JSON list of C-alpha atoms in Angstrom, two decimals:
[
{"chain": "V", "resi": 27, "resn": "MET", "atom": "CA", "xyz": [65.74, 88.16, 167.45]},
{"chain": "V", "resi": 28, "resn": "LEU", "atom": "CA", "xyz": [65.65, 85.64, 164.65]},
{"chain": "V", "resi": 29, "resn": "ASP", "atom": "CA", "xyz": [62.13, 84.32, 165.23]},
{"chain": "V", "resi": 30, "resn": "GLY", "atom": "CA", "xyz": [60.73, 82.78, 162.09]},
{"chain": "V", "resi": 31, "resn": "LEU", "atom": "CA", "xyz": [64.18, 82.49, 160.52]},
{"chain": "V", "resi": 32, "resn": "PRO", "atom": "CA", "xyz": [63.66, 79.08, 158.86]},
{"chain": "V", "resi": 33, "resn": "ASP", "atom": "CA", "xyz": [60.60, 80.34, 157.01]},
{"chain": "V", "resi": 34, "resn": "GLY", "atom": "CA", "xyz": [62.45, 83.50, 156.03]},
{"chain": "V", "resi": 35, "resn": "LEU", "atom": "CA", "xyz": [65.39, 81.61, 154.66]},
{"chain": "V", "resi": 36, "resn": "THR", "atom": "CA", "xyz": [63.16, 79.67, 152.31]},
{"chain": "V", "resi": 37, "resn": "THR", "atom": "CA", "xyz": [61.69, 82.86, 150.85]},
{"chain": "V", "resi": 38, "resn": "ALA", "atom": "CA", "xyz": [63.10, 83.87, 147.51]},
{"chain": "V", "resi": 39, "resn": "LEU", "atom": "CA", "xyz": [64.91, 87.19, 147.29]},
{"chain": "V", "resi": 40, "resn": "SER", "atom": "CA", "xyz": [63.02, 90.08, 145.78]},
{"chain": "V", "resi": 41, "resn": "PRO", "atom": "CA", "xyz": [64.20, 91.76, 142.56]},
{"chain": "V", "resi": 42, "resn": "ASP", "atom": "CA", "xyz": [65.63, 94.66, 144.60]},
{"chain": "V", "resi": 43, "resn": "GLU", "atom": "CA", "xyz": [67.64, 92.26, 146.74]},
{"chain": "V", "resi": 44, "resn": "TRP", "atom": "CA", "xyz": [69.00, 90.43, 143.70]},
{"chain": "V", "resi": 45, "resn": "ARG", "atom": "CA", "xyz": [69.89, 93.83, 142.23]},
{"chain": "V", "resi": 46, "resn": "ALA", "atom": "CA", "xyz": [71.85, 94.59, 145.39]},
{"chain": "V", "resi": 47, "resn": "VAL", "atom": "CA", "xyz": [73.80, 91.33, 144.99]},
{"chain": "V", "resi": 48, "resn": "ALA", "atom": "CA", "xyz": [74.37, 91.95, 141.28]},
{"chain": "V", "resi": 49, "resn": "LEU", "atom": "CA", "xyz": [75.45, 95.55, 141.92]},
{"chain": "V", "resi": 50, "resn": "SER", "atom": "CA", "xyz": [77.95, 94.40, 144.54]},
{"chain": "V", "resi": 51, "resn": "LEU", "atom": "CA", "xyz": [79.48, 91.96, 142.06]},
{"chain": "V", "resi": 52, "resn": "LYS", "atom": "CA", "xyz": [79.57, 94.66, 139.38]},
{"chain": "V", "resi": 53, "resn": "VAL", "atom": "CA", "xyz": [81.10, 97.25, 141.71]},
{"chain": "V", "resi": 54, "resn": "SER", "atom": "CA", "xyz": [83.70, 94.81, 143.04]},
{"chain": "V", "resi": 55, "resn": "PHE", "atom": "CA", "xyz": [84.65, 93.62, 139.55]},
{"chain": "V", "resi": 56, "resn": "TRP", "atom": "CA", "xyz": [85.27, 97.10, 138.17]},
{"chain": "V", "resi": 57, "resn": "ALA", "atom": "CA", "xyz": [86.91, 98.30, 141.36]},
{"chain": "V", "resi": 58, "resn": "THR", "atom": "CA", "xyz": [89.39, 95.44, 141.07]},
{"chain": "V", "resi": 59, "resn": "VAL", "atom": "CA", "xyz": [90.00, 95.54, 137.32]},
{"chain": "V", "resi": 60, "resn": "LEU", "atom": "CA", "xyz": [90.51, 99.31, 137.09]},
{"chain": "V", "resi": 61, "resn": "SER", "atom": "CA", "xyz": [92.73, 99.55, 140.15]},
{"chain": "V", "resi": 62, "resn": "LEU", "atom": "CA", "xyz": [94.91, 96.52, 139.36]},
{"chain": "V", "resi": 63, "resn": "PRO", "atom": "CA", "xyz": [97.35, 98.28, 136.96]},
{"chain": "V", "resi": 64, "resn": "PHE", "atom": "CA", "xyz": [97.85, 101.07, 139.50]},
{"chain": "V", "resi": 65, "resn": "GLY", "atom": "CA", "xyz": [98.28, 98.51, 142.26]},
{"chain": "V", "resi": 66, "resn": "VAL", "atom": "CA", "xyz": [101.01, 96.67, 140.35]},
{"chain": "V", "resi": 67, "resn": "ALA", "atom": "CA", "xyz": [102.80, 99.93, 139.50]},
{"chain": "V", "resi": 68, "resn": "ILE", "atom": "CA", "xyz": [102.68, 101.30, 143.06]},
{"chain": "V", "resi": 69, "resn": "ALA", "atom": "CA", "xyz": [103.74, 97.95, 144.51]},
{"chain": "V", "resi": 70, "resn": "TYR", "atom": "CA", "xyz": [106.71, 97.79, 142.14]},
{"chain": "V", "resi": 71, "resn": "VAL", "atom": "CA", "xyz": [107.78, 101.34, 142.99]},
{"chain": "V", "resi": 72, "resn": "LEU", "atom": "CA", "xyz": [107.56, 100.68, 146.73]},
{"chain": "V", "resi": 73, "resn": "ALA", "atom": "CA", "xyz": [109.40, 97.36, 146.43]},
{"chain": "V", "resi": 74, "resn": "ARG", "atom": "CA", "xyz": [112.16, 98.28, 144.02]},
{"chain": "V", "resi": 75, "resn": "GLN", "atom": "CA", "xyz": [112.70, 102.05, 144.04]},
{"chain": "V", "resi": 76, "resn": "GLU", "atom": "CA", "xyz": [114.33, 104.36, 146.56]},
{"chain": "V", "resi": 77, "resn": "PHE", "atom": "CA", "xyz": [113.31, 108.02, 146.42]},
{"chain": "V", "resi": 78, "resn": "TRP", "atom": "CA", "xyz": [112.48, 110.98, 148.56]},
{"chain": "V", "resi": 79, "resn": "GLY", "atom": "CA", "xyz": [108.91, 110.72, 149.81]},
{"chain": "V", "resi": 80, "resn": "LYS", "atom": "CA", "xyz": [108.70, 106.95, 149.58]},
{"chain": "V", "resi": 81, "resn": "GLN", "atom": "CA", "xyz": [107.43, 106.63, 153.14]},
{"chain": "V", "resi": 82, "resn": "ALA", "atom": "CA", "xyz": [104.85, 109.35, 152.48]},
{"chain": "V", "resi": 83, "resn": "LEU", "atom": "CA", "xyz": [103.60, 107.43, 149.43]},
{"chain": "V", "resi": 84, "resn": "ASN", "atom": "CA", "xyz": [103.48, 104.23, 151.45]},
{"chain": "V", "resi": 85, "resn": "GLY", "atom": "CA", "xyz": [101.52, 105.98, 154.18]},
{"chain": "V", "resi": 86, "resn": "LEU", "atom": "CA", "xyz": [99.09, 107.49, 151.66]},
{"chain": "V", "resi": 87, "resn": "VAL", "atom": "CA", "xyz": [98.46, 104.09, 150.08]},
{"chain": "V", "resi": 88, "resn": "HIS", "atom": "CA", "xyz": [97.69, 102.51, 153.44]},
{"chain": "V", "resi": 89, "resn": "LEU", "atom": "CA", "xyz": [95.74, 105.46, 154.85]},
{"chain": "V", "resi": 90, "resn": "PRO", "atom": "CA", "xyz": [92.31, 103.94, 154.07]},
{"chain": "V", "resi": 91, "resn": "LEU", "atom": "CA", "xyz": [93.19, 101.00, 156.34]},
{"chain": "V", "resi": 92, "resn": "ILE", "atom": "CA", "xyz": [93.59, 103.20, 159.41]},
{"chain": "V", "resi": 93, "resn": "LEU", "atom": "CA", "xyz": [91.08, 105.97, 158.72]},
{"chain": "V", "resi": 94, "resn": "PRO", "atom": "CA", "xyz": [87.45, 105.40, 159.70]},
{"chain": "V", "resi": 95, "resn": "PRO", "atom": "CA", "xyz": [85.64, 104.37, 156.49]},
{"chain": "V", "resi": 96, "resn": "VAL", "atom": "CA", "xyz": [83.16, 107.22, 156.96]},
{"chain": "V", "resi": 97, "resn": "VAL", "atom": "CA", "xyz": [86.05, 109.70, 156.89]},
{"chain": "V", "resi": 98, "resn": "THR", "atom": "CA", "xyz": [87.33, 108.15, 153.66]},
{"chain": "V", "resi": 99, "resn": "GLY", "atom": "CA", "xyz": [83.85, 108.38, 152.15]},
{"chain": "V", "resi": 100, "resn": "TYR", "atom": "CA", "xyz": [83.53, 112.02, 153.18]},
{"chain": "V", "resi": 101, "resn": "LEU", "atom": "CA", "xyz": [86.92, 112.86, 151.67]},
{"chain": "V", "resi": 102, "resn": "LEU", "atom": "CA", "xyz": [85.83, 111.14, 148.44]},
{"chain": "V", "resi": 103, "resn": "LEU", "atom": "CA", "xyz": [82.64, 113.22, 148.47]},
{"chain": "V", "resi": 104, "resn": "LEU", "atom": "CA", "xyz": [84.65, 116.43, 148.90]},
{"chain": "V", "resi": 105, "resn": "THR", "atom": "CA", "xyz": [87.05, 115.45, 146.13]},
{"chain": "V", "resi": 106, "resn": "PHE", "atom": "CA", "xyz": [84.89, 113.62, 143.60]},
{"chain": "V", "resi": 107, "resn": "GLY", "atom": "CA", "xyz": [81.47, 115.13, 144.31]},
{"chain": "V", "resi": 108, "resn": "ARG", "atom": "CA", "xyz": [79.85, 117.36, 141.71]},
{"chain": "V", "resi": 109, "resn": "LYS", "atom": "CA", "xyz": [81.31, 120.42, 143.44]},
{"chain": "V", "resi": 110, "resn": "GLY", "atom": "CA", "xyz": [84.63, 118.76, 144.28]},
{"chain": "V", "resi": 111, "resn": "MET", "atom": "CA", "xyz": [87.86, 119.85, 142.66]},
{"chain": "V", "resi": 112, "resn": "ILE", "atom": "CA", "xyz": [88.21, 116.67, 140.60]},
{"chain": "V", "resi": 113, "resn": "GLY", "atom": "CA", "xyz": [84.54, 115.72, 140.46]},
{"chain": "V", "resi": 114, "resn": "SER", "atom": "CA", "xyz": [83.43, 119.00, 138.90]},
{"chain": "V", "resi": 115, "resn": "PHE", "atom": "CA", "xyz": [86.15, 118.73, 136.25]},
{"chain": "V", "resi": 116, "resn": "LEU", "atom": "CA", "xyz": [85.20, 115.16, 135.35]},
{"chain": "V", "resi": 117, "resn": "ASP", "atom": "CA", "xyz": [81.52, 116.07, 135.25]},
{"chain": "V", "resi": 118, "resn": "GLN", "atom": "CA", "xyz": [81.95, 119.14, 133.02]},
{"chain": "V", "resi": 119, "resn": "THR", "atom": "CA", "xyz": [84.62, 117.64, 130.77]},
{"chain": "V", "resi": 120, "resn": "PHE", "atom": "CA", "xyz": [83.63, 113.99, 130.38]},
{"chain": "V", "resi": 121, "resn": "GLY", "atom": "CA", "xyz": [80.16, 113.83, 131.91]},
{"chain": "V", "resi": 122, "resn": "LEU", "atom": "CA", "xyz": [81.50, 111.35, 134.46]},
{"chain": "V", "resi": 123, "resn": "VAL", "atom": "CA", "xyz": [79.71, 111.53, 137.81]},
{"chain": "V", "resi": 124, "resn": "PHE", "atom": "CA", "xyz": [80.72, 109.56, 140.90]},
{"chain": "V", "resi": 125, "resn": "ALA", "atom": "CA", "xyz": [78.67, 110.92, 143.80]},
{"chain": "V", "resi": 126, "resn": "PHE", "atom": "CA", "xyz": [75.42, 108.99, 144.39]},
{"chain": "V", "resi": 127, "resn": "ARG", "atom": "CA", "xyz": [76.10, 106.73, 141.40]},
{"chain": "V", "resi": 128, "resn": "TRP", "atom": "CA", "xyz": [77.28, 103.12, 141.14]},
{"chain": "V", "resi": 129, "resn": "THR", "atom": "CA", "xyz": [80.53, 104.43, 139.68]},
{"chain": "V", "resi": 130, "resn": "GLY", "atom": "CA", "xyz": [81.14, 106.18, 142.99]},
{"chain": "V", "resi": 131, "resn": "ALA", "atom": "CA", "xyz": [80.52, 102.91, 144.82]},
{"chain": "V", "resi": 132, "resn": "ALA", "atom": "CA", "xyz": [83.19, 101.31, 142.61]},
{"chain": "V", "resi": 133, "resn": "LEU", "atom": "CA", "xyz": [85.59, 104.16, 143.37]},
{"chain": "V", "resi": 134, "resn": "ALA", "atom": "CA", "xyz": [85.00, 103.90, 147.12]},
{"chain": "V", "resi": 135, "resn": "ALA", "atom": "CA", "xyz": [85.44, 100.12, 147.02]},
{"chain": "V", "resi": 136, "resn": "ALA", "atom": "CA", "xyz": [88.65, 100.46, 145.00]},
{"chain": "V", "resi": 137, "resn": "VAL", "atom": "CA", "xyz": [90.10, 102.99, 147.45]},
{"chain": "V", "resi": 138, "resn": "MET", "atom": "CA", "xyz": [89.31, 100.81, 150.45]},
{"chain": "V", "resi": 139, "resn": "ALA", "atom": "CA", "xyz": [90.64, 97.62, 148.82]},
{"chain": "V", "resi": 140, "resn": "PHE", "atom": "CA", "xyz": [93.73, 99.20, 147.26]},
{"chain": "V", "resi": 141, "resn": "PRO", "atom": "CA", "xyz": [96.05, 98.85, 150.30]},
{"chain": "V", "resi": 142, "resn": "LEU", "atom": "CA", "xyz": [95.41, 95.10, 150.54]},
{"chain": "V", "resi": 143, "resn": "MET", "atom": "CA", "xyz": [96.05, 94.66, 146.83]},
{"chain": "V", "resi": 144, "resn": "VAL", "atom": "CA", "xyz": [99.28, 96.66, 146.93]},
{"chain": "V", "resi": 145, "resn": "ARG", "atom": "CA", "xyz": [100.55, 94.82, 149.99]},
{"chain": "V", "resi": 146, "resn": "ALA", "atom": "CA", "xyz": [100.02, 91.37, 148.47]},
{"chain": "V", "resi": 147, "resn": "ILE", "atom": "CA", "xyz": [101.70, 92.34, 145.20]},
{"chain": "V", "resi": 148, "resn": "ARG", "atom": "CA", "xyz": [104.56, 94.14, 146.95]},
{"chain": "V", "resi": 149, "resn": "LEU", "atom": "CA", "xyz": [105.37, 91.06, 149.04]},
{"chain": "V", "resi": 150, "resn": "ALA", "atom": "CA", "xyz": [105.43, 88.99, 145.85]},
{"chain": "V", "resi": 151, "resn": "ILE", "atom": "CA", "xyz": [107.83, 91.43, 144.17]},
{"chain": "V", "resi": 152, "resn": "GLU", "atom": "CA", "xyz": [110.12, 91.55, 147.20]},
{"chain": "V", "resi": 153, "resn": "ALA", "atom": "CA", "xyz": [110.32, 87.74, 147.10]},
{"chain": "V", "resi": 154, "resn": "VAL", "atom": "CA", "xyz": [111.83, 87.85, 143.59]},
{"chain": "V", "resi": 155, "resn": "ASP", "atom": "CA", "xyz": [115.62, 87.85, 143.52]},
{"chain": "V", "resi": 156, "resn": "PRO", "atom": "CA", "xyz": [116.71, 91.22, 142.05]},
{"chain": "V", "resi": 157, "resn": "LYS", "atom": "CA", "xyz": [119.68, 89.46, 140.44]},
{"chain": "V", "resi": 158, "resn": "LEU", "atom": "CA", "xyz": [117.32, 87.83, 137.95]},
{"chain": "V", "resi": 159, "resn": "GLU", "atom": "CA", "xyz": [116.15, 91.26, 136.84]},
{"chain": "V", "resi": 160, "resn": "GLN", "atom": "CA", "xyz": [119.71, 92.57, 136.76]},
{"chain": "V", "resi": 161, "resn": "ALA", "atom": "CA", "xyz": [120.83, 89.66, 134.61]},
{"chain": "V", "resi": 162, "resn": "ALA", "atom": "CA", "xyz": [118.13, 90.42, 132.06]},
{"chain": "V", "resi": 163, "resn": "ALA", "atom": "CA", "xyz": [119.08, 94.10, 132.10]},
{"chain": "V", "resi": 164, "resn": "THR", "atom": "CA", "xyz": [122.75, 93.30, 131.41]},
{"chain": "V", "resi": 165, "resn": "LEU", "atom": "CA", "xyz": [121.64, 91.51, 128.24]},
{"chain": "V", "resi": 166, "resn": "GLY", "atom": "CA", "xyz": [120.24, 94.77, 126.95]},
{"chain": "V", "resi": 167, "resn": "ALA", "atom": "CA", "xyz": [116.58, 94.44, 127.95]},
{"chain": "V", "resi": 168, "resn": "SER", "atom": "CA", "xyz": [114.80, 97.64, 128.89]},
{"chain": "V", "resi": 169, "resn": "ARG", "atom": "CA", "xyz": [113.25, 98.02, 132.31]},
{"chain": "V", "resi": 170, "resn": "PRO", "atom": "CA", "xyz": [109.65, 97.58, 131.03]},
{"chain": "V", "resi": 171, "resn": "TRP", "atom": "CA", "xyz": [110.72, 94.48, 129.09]},
{"chain": "V", "resi": 172, "resn": "VAL", "atom": "CA", "xyz": [112.48, 93.04, 132.14]},
{"chain": "V", "resi": 173, "resn": "PHE", "atom": "CA", "xyz": [109.35, 93.56, 134.17]},
{"chain": "V", "resi": 174, "resn": "ALA", "atom": "CA", "xyz": [107.09, 92.01, 131.52]},
{"chain": "V", "resi": 175, "resn": "THR", "atom": "CA", "xyz": [109.25, 88.95, 130.82]},
{"chain": "V", "resi": 176, "resn": "VAL", "atom": "CA", "xyz": [110.96, 88.28, 134.17]},
{"chain": "V", "resi": 177, "resn": "THR", "atom": "CA", "xyz": [109.26, 89.96, 137.09]},
{"chain": "V", "resi": 178, "resn": "LEU", "atom": "CA", "xyz": [105.60, 89.70, 136.11]},
{"chain": "V", "resi": 179, "resn": "PRO", "atom": "CA", "xyz": [105.56, 85.93, 135.45]},
{"chain": "V", "resi": 180, "resn": "LEU", "atom": "CA", "xyz": [107.24, 85.33, 138.81]},
{"chain": "V", "resi": 181, "resn": "ILE", "atom": "CA", "xyz": [104.86, 87.54, 140.77]},
{"chain": "V", "resi": 182, "resn": "LEU", "atom": "CA", "xyz": [101.71, 86.43, 138.94]},
{"chain": "V", "resi": 183, "resn": "PRO", "atom": "CA", "xyz": [100.43, 84.31, 141.85]},
{"chain": "V", "resi": 184, "resn": "GLY", "atom": "CA", "xyz": [100.80, 87.33, 144.12]},
{"chain": "V", "resi": 185, "resn": "VAL", "atom": "CA", "xyz": [99.04, 89.58, 141.61]},
{"chain": "V", "resi": 186, "resn": "ILE", "atom": "CA", "xyz": [96.13, 87.15, 141.35]},
{"chain": "V", "resi": 187, "resn": "ALA", "atom": "CA", "xyz": [95.94, 86.77, 145.12]},
{"chain": "V", "resi": 188, "resn": "GLY", "atom": "CA", "xyz": [95.99, 90.55, 145.55]},
{"chain": "V", "resi": 189, "resn": "ALA", "atom": "CA", "xyz": [93.27, 91.02, 142.96]},
{"chain": "V", "resi": 190, "resn": "ILE", "atom": "CA", "xyz": [90.96, 88.42, 144.49]},
{"chain": "V", "resi": 191, "resn": "LEU", "atom": "CA", "xyz": [91.64, 89.76, 147.99]},
{"chain": "V", "resi": 192, "resn": "ALA", "atom": "CA", "xyz": [90.73, 93.24, 146.76]},
{"chain": "V", "resi": 193, "resn": "PHE", "atom": "CA", "xyz": [87.56, 91.87, 145.14]},
{"chain": "V", "resi": 194, "resn": "ALA", "atom": "CA", "xyz": [86.50, 90.25, 148.41]},
{"chain": "V", "resi": 195, "resn": "LYS", "atom": "CA", "xyz": [87.24, 93.44, 150.34]},
{"chain": "V", "resi": 196, "resn": "ALA", "atom": "CA", "xyz": [85.27, 95.50, 147.82]},
{"chain": "V", "resi": 197, "resn": "MET", "atom": "CA", "xyz": [82.31, 93.14, 148.22]},
{"chain": "V", "resi": 198, "resn": "GLY", "atom": "CA", "xyz": [82.21, 93.90, 151.93]},
{"chain": "V", "resi": 199, "resn": "GLU", "atom": "CA", "xyz": [82.79, 97.64, 151.74]},
{"chain": "V", "resi": 200, "resn": "PHE", "atom": "CA", "xyz": [80.11, 99.63, 153.56]},
{"chain": "V", "resi": 201, "resn": "GLY", "atom": "CA", "xyz": [81.17, 102.76, 155.46]},
{"chain": "V", "resi": 202, "resn": "ALA", "atom": "CA", "xyz": [82.90, 104.71, 152.69]},
{"chain": "V", "resi": 203, "resn": "THR", "atom": "CA", "xyz": [80.33, 103.60, 150.12]},
{"chain": "V", "resi": 204, "resn": "ILE", "atom": "CA", "xyz": [77.22, 104.63, 152.03]},
{"chain": "V", "resi": 205, "resn": "THR", "atom": "CA", "xyz": [78.82, 108.00, 152.89]},
{"chain": "V", "resi": 206, "resn": "PHE", "atom": "CA", "xyz": [79.84, 108.72, 149.31]},
{"chain": "V", "resi": 207, "resn": "VAL", "atom": "CA", "xyz": [76.94, 107.35, 147.28]},
{"chain": "V", "resi": 208, "resn": "SER", "atom": "CA", "xyz": [74.21, 106.84, 149.91]},
{"chain": "V", "resi": 209, "resn": "ASN", "atom": "CA", "xyz": [71.94, 103.76, 149.95]},
{"chain": "V", "resi": 210, "resn": "ILE", "atom": "CA", "xyz": [69.56, 104.05, 146.99]},
{"chain": "V", "resi": 211, "resn": "PRO", "atom": "CA", "xyz": [67.79, 100.77, 146.14]},
{"chain": "V", "resi": 212, "resn": "GLY", "atom": "CA", "xyz": [68.47, 99.68, 142.58]},
{"chain": "V", "resi": 213, "resn": "GLN", "atom": "CA", "xyz": [71.13, 102.37, 142.06]},
{"chain": "V", "resi": 214, "resn": "THR", "atom": "CA", "xyz": [73.74, 102.43, 144.81]},
{"chain": "V", "resi": 215, "resn": "GLN", "atom": "CA", "xyz": [72.47, 99.84, 147.30]},
{"chain": "V", "resi": 216, "resn": "THR", "atom": "CA", "xyz": [75.13, 97.15, 147.54]},
{"chain": "V", "resi": 217, "resn": "LEU", "atom": "CA", "xyz": [74.92, 93.89, 149.47]},
{"chain": "V", "resi": 218, "resn": "PRO", "atom": "CA", "xyz": [76.24, 95.32, 152.80]},
{"chain": "V", "resi": 219, "resn": "SER", "atom": "CA", "xyz": [73.93, 98.33, 152.46]},
{"chain": "V", "resi": 220, "resn": "ALA", "atom": "CA", "xyz": [70.95, 96.07, 151.86]},
{"chain": "V", "resi": 221, "resn": "ILE", "atom": "CA", "xyz": [71.81, 94.03, 154.96]},
{"chain": "V", "resi": 222, "resn": "TYR", "atom": "CA", "xyz": [72.06, 97.23, 156.99]},
{"chain": "V", "resi": 223, "resn": "SER", "atom": "CA", "xyz": [68.68, 98.41, 155.67]},
{"chain": "V", "resi": 224, "resn": "PHE", "atom": "CA", "xyz": [66.93, 95.17, 156.67]},
{"chain": "V", "resi": 225, "resn": "LEU", "atom": "CA", "xyz": [68.40, 95.35, 160.16]},
{"chain": "V", "resi": 226, "resn": "GLN", "atom": "CA", "xyz": [66.82, 98.78, 160.64]},
{"chain": "V", "resi": 227, "resn": "VAL", "atom": "CA", "xyz": [63.24, 97.59, 160.13]},
{"chain": "V", "resi": 228, "resn": "PRO", "atom": "CA", "xyz": [61.13, 95.24, 162.29]},
{"chain": "V", "resi": 229, "resn": "GLY", "atom": "CA", "xyz": [61.01, 91.72, 160.91]},
{"chain": "V", "resi": 230, "resn": "GLY", "atom": "CA", "xyz": [63.92, 92.27, 158.56]},
{"chain": "V", "resi": 231, "resn": "ASP", "atom": "CA", "xyz": [66.25, 89.84, 160.33]},
{"chain": "V", "resi": 232, "resn": "ALA", "atom": "CA", "xyz": [65.40, 86.85, 158.13]},
{"chain": "V", "resi": 233, "resn": "LYS", "atom": "CA", "xyz": [66.00, 88.77, 154.90]},
{"chain": "V", "resi": 234, "resn": "ALA", "atom": "CA", "xyz": [69.23, 90.16, 156.33]},
{"chain": "V", "resi": 235, "resn": "MET", "atom": "CA", "xyz": [70.35, 86.61, 157.16]},
{"chain": "V", "resi": 236, "resn": "GLN", "atom": "CA", "xyz": [69.67, 85.50, 153.60]},
{"chain": "V", "resi": 237, "resn": "LEU", "atom": "CA", "xyz": [71.95, 88.22, 152.30]},
{"chain": "V", "resi": 238, "resn": "VAL", "atom": "CA", "xyz": [74.55, 87.46, 154.97]},
{"chain": "V", "resi": 239, "resn": "LEU", "atom": "CA", "xyz": [74.68, 83.84, 153.80]},
{"chain": "V", "resi": 240, "resn": "ILE", "atom": "CA", "xyz": [75.09, 85.00, 150.20]},
{"chain": "V", "resi": 241, "resn": "ALA", "atom": "CA", "xyz": [77.90, 87.33, 151.26]},
{"chain": "V", "resi": 242, "resn": "ILE", "atom": "CA", "xyz": [79.64, 84.48, 153.12]},
{"chain": "V", "resi": 243, "resn": "ALA", "atom": "CA", "xyz": [79.29, 82.18, 150.10]},
{"chain": "V", "resi": 244, "resn": "ILE", "atom": "CA", "xyz": [80.81, 84.78, 147.76]},
{"chain": "V", "resi": 245, "resn": "ALA", "atom": "CA", "xyz": [83.67, 85.49, 150.18]},
{"chain": "V", "resi": 246, "resn": "LEU", "atom": "CA", "xyz": [84.48, 81.78, 150.58]},
{"chain": "V", "resi": 247, "resn": "ALA", "atom": "CA", "xyz": [84.30, 81.26, 146.83]},
{"chain": "V", "resi": 248, "resn": "ALA", "atom": "CA", "xyz": [86.74, 84.14, 146.31]},
{"chain": "V", "resi": 249, "resn": "LEU", "atom": "CA", "xyz": [89.09, 82.69, 148.93]},
{"chain": "V", "resi": 250, "resn": "PHE", "atom": "CA", "xyz": [89.06, 79.19, 147.42]},
{"chain": "V", "resi": 251, "resn": "LEU", "atom": "CA", "xyz": [89.49, 80.63, 143.93]},
{"chain": "V", "resi": 252, "resn": "SER", "atom": "CA", "xyz": [92.47, 82.66, 145.08]},
{"chain": "V", "resi": 253, "resn": "GLU", "atom": "CA", "xyz": [94.13, 79.59, 146.59]},
{"chain": "V", "resi": 254, "resn": "TRP", "atom": "CA", "xyz": [93.42, 77.39, 143.56]},
{"chain": "V", "resi": 255, "resn": "VAL", "atom": "CA", "xyz": [94.53, 79.92, 140.95]},
{"chain": "V", "resi": 256, "resn": "GLY", "atom": "CA", "xyz": [97.63, 80.87, 142.94]},
{"chain": "V", "resi": 257, "resn": "ARG", "atom": "CA", "xyz": [98.74, 77.26, 143.30]},
{"chain": "V", "resi": 258, "resn": "THR", "atom": "CA", "xyz": [97.97, 76.44, 139.67]},
{"chain": "V", "resi": 259, "resn": "VAL", "atom": "CA", "xyz": [99.98, 79.39, 138.38]},
{"chain": "V", "resi": 260, "resn": "ALA", "atom": "CA", "xyz": [102.82, 78.66, 140.80]},
{"chain": "V", "resi": 261, "resn": "ARG", "atom": "CA", "xyz": [103.04, 75.04, 139.59]},
{"chain": "V", "resi": 262, "resn": "ARG", "atom": "CA", "xyz": [103.10, 76.12, 135.96]},
{"chain": "V", "resi": 263, "resn": "ILE", "atom": "CA", "xyz": [105.85, 78.67, 136.63]},
{"chain": "V", "resi": 264, "resn": "ALA", "atom": "CA", "xyz": [107.89, 76.08, 138.56]},
{"chain": "V", "resi": 265, "resn": "GLY", "atom": "CA", "xyz": [107.48, 73.57, 135.73]},
{"chain": "V", "resi": 266, "resn": "SER", "atom": "CA", "xyz": [108.38, 75.97, 132.93]}
]
């Protein structure tokens, strides 16, 4: 199946293939950055608050993990497409289009990565002793100030780990993305979509392997970065 692989691996990537790599990095970056504030807020609510419907919210957050990615992509298309309830409003009001655009790829990646981000941050929040927050509150600090000065510094390693985990998940997102924004070279073709495309044509195995190796390198780099940053921040917090 991989005949001629050594020669293929020494061939430089084409501009379209580099664009697929660059688009994946761009999509993953914005998916992570824009969803992070929501991830912290939802994680805090699930970890610290008790209210009616909490289990429903928790189930909704984790739904992308158990639904087939194609189903998630189709639901995004129905909701955020040009004729969707939210998509048509955003298009007519702000000129913001998601379907078949790179912005839609970022949205799909954010939705698929969001449960992992929330889970990592929630575990970090639950590990913080609530008495520390209560002590700050008894001194007259408001809840937002308590969170900013007490909770957030303590959970920062978890927030960073959740963000990098979400970035890595977004880099590998395929099913929801290709359903929502298709696989248009130079516009919506991400790294996984490019790999899939090469596997569908004769002789594309070597090019697919090149992209697979790039994907593995990015994933490992994200993992090592997560570990290093998390430990560095944890040491600084412990020493402060």
